[in-house]
CSV table of C-alpha atoms in Angstrom, one decimal:
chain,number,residue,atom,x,y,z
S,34,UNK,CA,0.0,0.0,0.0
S,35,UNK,CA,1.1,3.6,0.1
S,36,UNK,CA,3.2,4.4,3.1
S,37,UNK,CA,1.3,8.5,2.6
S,38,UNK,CA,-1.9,7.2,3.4
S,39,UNK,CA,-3.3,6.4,7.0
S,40,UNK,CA,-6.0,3.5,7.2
S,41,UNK,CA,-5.4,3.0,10.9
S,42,UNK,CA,-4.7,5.5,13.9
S,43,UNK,CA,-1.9,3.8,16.0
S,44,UNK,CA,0.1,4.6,18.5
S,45,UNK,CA,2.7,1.8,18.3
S,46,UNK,CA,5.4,4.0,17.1
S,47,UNK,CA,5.0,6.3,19.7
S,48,UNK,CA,5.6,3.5,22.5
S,49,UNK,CA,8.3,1.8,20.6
S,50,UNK,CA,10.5,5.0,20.5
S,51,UNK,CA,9.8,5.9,24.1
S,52,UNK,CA,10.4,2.7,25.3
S,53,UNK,CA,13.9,3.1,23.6
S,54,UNK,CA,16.2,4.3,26.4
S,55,UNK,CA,18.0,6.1,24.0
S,56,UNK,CA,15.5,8.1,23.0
S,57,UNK,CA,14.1,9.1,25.9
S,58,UNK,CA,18.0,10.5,26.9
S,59,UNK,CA,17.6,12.0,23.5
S,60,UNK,CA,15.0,13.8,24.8
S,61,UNK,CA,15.9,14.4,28.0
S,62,UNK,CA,19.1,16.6,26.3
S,63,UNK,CA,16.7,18.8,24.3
S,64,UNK,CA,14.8,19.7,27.2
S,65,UNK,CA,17.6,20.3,29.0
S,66,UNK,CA,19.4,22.6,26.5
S,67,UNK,CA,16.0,24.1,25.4
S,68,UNK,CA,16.1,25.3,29.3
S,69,UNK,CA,19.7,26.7,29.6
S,70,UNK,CA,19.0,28.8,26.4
S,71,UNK,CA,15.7,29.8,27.4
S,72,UNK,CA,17.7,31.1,30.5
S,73,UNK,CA,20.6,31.8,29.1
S,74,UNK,CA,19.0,34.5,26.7
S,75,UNK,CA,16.6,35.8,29.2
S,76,UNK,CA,19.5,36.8,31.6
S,77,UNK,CA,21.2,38.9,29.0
S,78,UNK,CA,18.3,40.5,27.6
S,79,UNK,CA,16.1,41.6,30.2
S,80,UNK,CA,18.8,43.6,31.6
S,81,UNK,CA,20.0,44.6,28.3
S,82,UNK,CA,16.1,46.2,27.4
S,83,UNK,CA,14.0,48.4,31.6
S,84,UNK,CA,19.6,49.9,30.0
S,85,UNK,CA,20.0,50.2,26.6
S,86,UNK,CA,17.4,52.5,25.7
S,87,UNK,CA,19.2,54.5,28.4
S,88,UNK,CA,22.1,54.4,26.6
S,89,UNK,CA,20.8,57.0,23.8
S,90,UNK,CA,17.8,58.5,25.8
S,91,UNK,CA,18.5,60.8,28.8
S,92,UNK,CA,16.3,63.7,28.8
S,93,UNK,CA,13.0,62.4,30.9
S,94,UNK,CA,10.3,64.3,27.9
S,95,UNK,CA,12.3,61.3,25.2
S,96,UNK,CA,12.0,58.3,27.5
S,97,UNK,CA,9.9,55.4,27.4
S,98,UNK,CA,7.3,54.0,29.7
S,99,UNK,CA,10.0,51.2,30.8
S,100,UNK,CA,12.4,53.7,31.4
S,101,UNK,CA,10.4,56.4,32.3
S,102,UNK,CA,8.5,54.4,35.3
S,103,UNK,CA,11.9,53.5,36.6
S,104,UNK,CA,13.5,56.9,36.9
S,105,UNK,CA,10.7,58.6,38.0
S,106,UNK,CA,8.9,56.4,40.9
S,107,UNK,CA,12.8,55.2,42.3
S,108,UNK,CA,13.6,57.5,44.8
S,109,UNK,CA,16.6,56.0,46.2
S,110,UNK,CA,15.1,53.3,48.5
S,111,UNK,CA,11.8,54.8,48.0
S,112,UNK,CA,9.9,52.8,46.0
S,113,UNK,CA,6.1,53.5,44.9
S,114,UNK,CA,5.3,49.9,44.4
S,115,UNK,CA,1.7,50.7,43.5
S,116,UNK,CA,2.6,52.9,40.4
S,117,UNK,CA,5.4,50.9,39.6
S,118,UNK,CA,3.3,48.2,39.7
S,119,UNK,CA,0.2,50.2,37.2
S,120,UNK,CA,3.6,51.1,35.0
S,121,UNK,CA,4.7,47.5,34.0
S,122,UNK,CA,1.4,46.6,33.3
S,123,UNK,CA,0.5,49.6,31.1
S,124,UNK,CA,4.4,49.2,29.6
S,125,UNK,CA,3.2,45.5,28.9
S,126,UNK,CA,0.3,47.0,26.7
S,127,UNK,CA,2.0,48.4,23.4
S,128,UNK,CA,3.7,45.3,22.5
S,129,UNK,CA,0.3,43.4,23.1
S,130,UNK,CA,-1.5,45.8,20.8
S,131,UNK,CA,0.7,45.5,18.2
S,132,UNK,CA,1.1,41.4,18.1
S,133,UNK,CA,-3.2,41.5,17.8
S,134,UNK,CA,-3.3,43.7,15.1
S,135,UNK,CA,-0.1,41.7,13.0
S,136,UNK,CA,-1.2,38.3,14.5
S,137,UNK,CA,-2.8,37.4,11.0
S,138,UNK,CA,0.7,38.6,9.1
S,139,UNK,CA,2.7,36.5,11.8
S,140,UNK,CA,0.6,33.3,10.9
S,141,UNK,CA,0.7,33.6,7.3
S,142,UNK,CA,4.4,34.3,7.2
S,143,UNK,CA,4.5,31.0,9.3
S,144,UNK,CA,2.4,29.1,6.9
S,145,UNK,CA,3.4,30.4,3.8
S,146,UNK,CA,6.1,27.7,3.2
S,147,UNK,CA,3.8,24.9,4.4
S,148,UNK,CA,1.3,25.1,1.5
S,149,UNK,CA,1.5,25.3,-2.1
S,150,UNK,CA,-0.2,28.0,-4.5
C-alpha cells in the first residue's frame, strides 16, 4: 500500500520510541538545552532592554514608559510599588496591541512555506 496514506490511527510508534532508552535521553538533552537557552538569553536580555534604551535616551520628555516608570517612581530606596506596579502593566500594553493587530501577518508568514499555491 502507500506508506502516505493512513487507514489506521496507531500509537505503536509512539511506545516503541519511548520505550527506547536512547530516546528518551535523547529527549531528555533537548529539554535540558531548550532550558539553559531559554535562560541563558533571558539573563542577558532583560537587563540589556528596563539599560540600553538608556544608553541614547537621557532627557525624561524622550523616554519610554519602561524607562520612564523606573526613573521617575525610584527615589533611592523609595519605591512607589503601586505605580510601579500600574507602569509594568501599562508598559506590557504596546507590545500586546501591536502582536493582535499583526497576528494574522505573523501566521501567514509562518504558513506560507507549508502550503502550495
Amino acid at each position: 500500500g502507500n506508506p502516505w496514506w493512513i487507514r489506521t490511527v496507531t500509537f505503536e510508534n509512539y511506545a516503541a520510541i519511548l520505550g527506547n532508552e536512547m530516546f528518551r535521553g535523547f529527549f531528555w538533552n533537548s529539554l535540558k538545552v531548550t532550558v539553559l537557552v531559554v535562560a541563558l538569553t533571558m539573563l542577558i536580555a532583560i537587563p540589556a532592554a528596563f539599560v540600553y534604551p538608556t544608553a541614547f535616551i537621557t532627557r525624561p520628555d524622550e523616554m519610554p514608559l519602561t524607562i520612564g516608570v523606573v526613573s521617575q517612581l525610584i527615589r533611592g530606596d523609595t519605591f512607589a510599588w503601586g505605580q510601579l506596579m500600574a507602569g509594568a502593566l501599562l508598559a506590557a500594553l504596546p507590545p500586546v496591541i501591536v502582536y493582535a493587530f499583526l497576528m494574522d501577518y505573523y501566521i501567514a508568514g509562518l504558513t506560507a512555506g507549508a502550503t502550495k499555491g
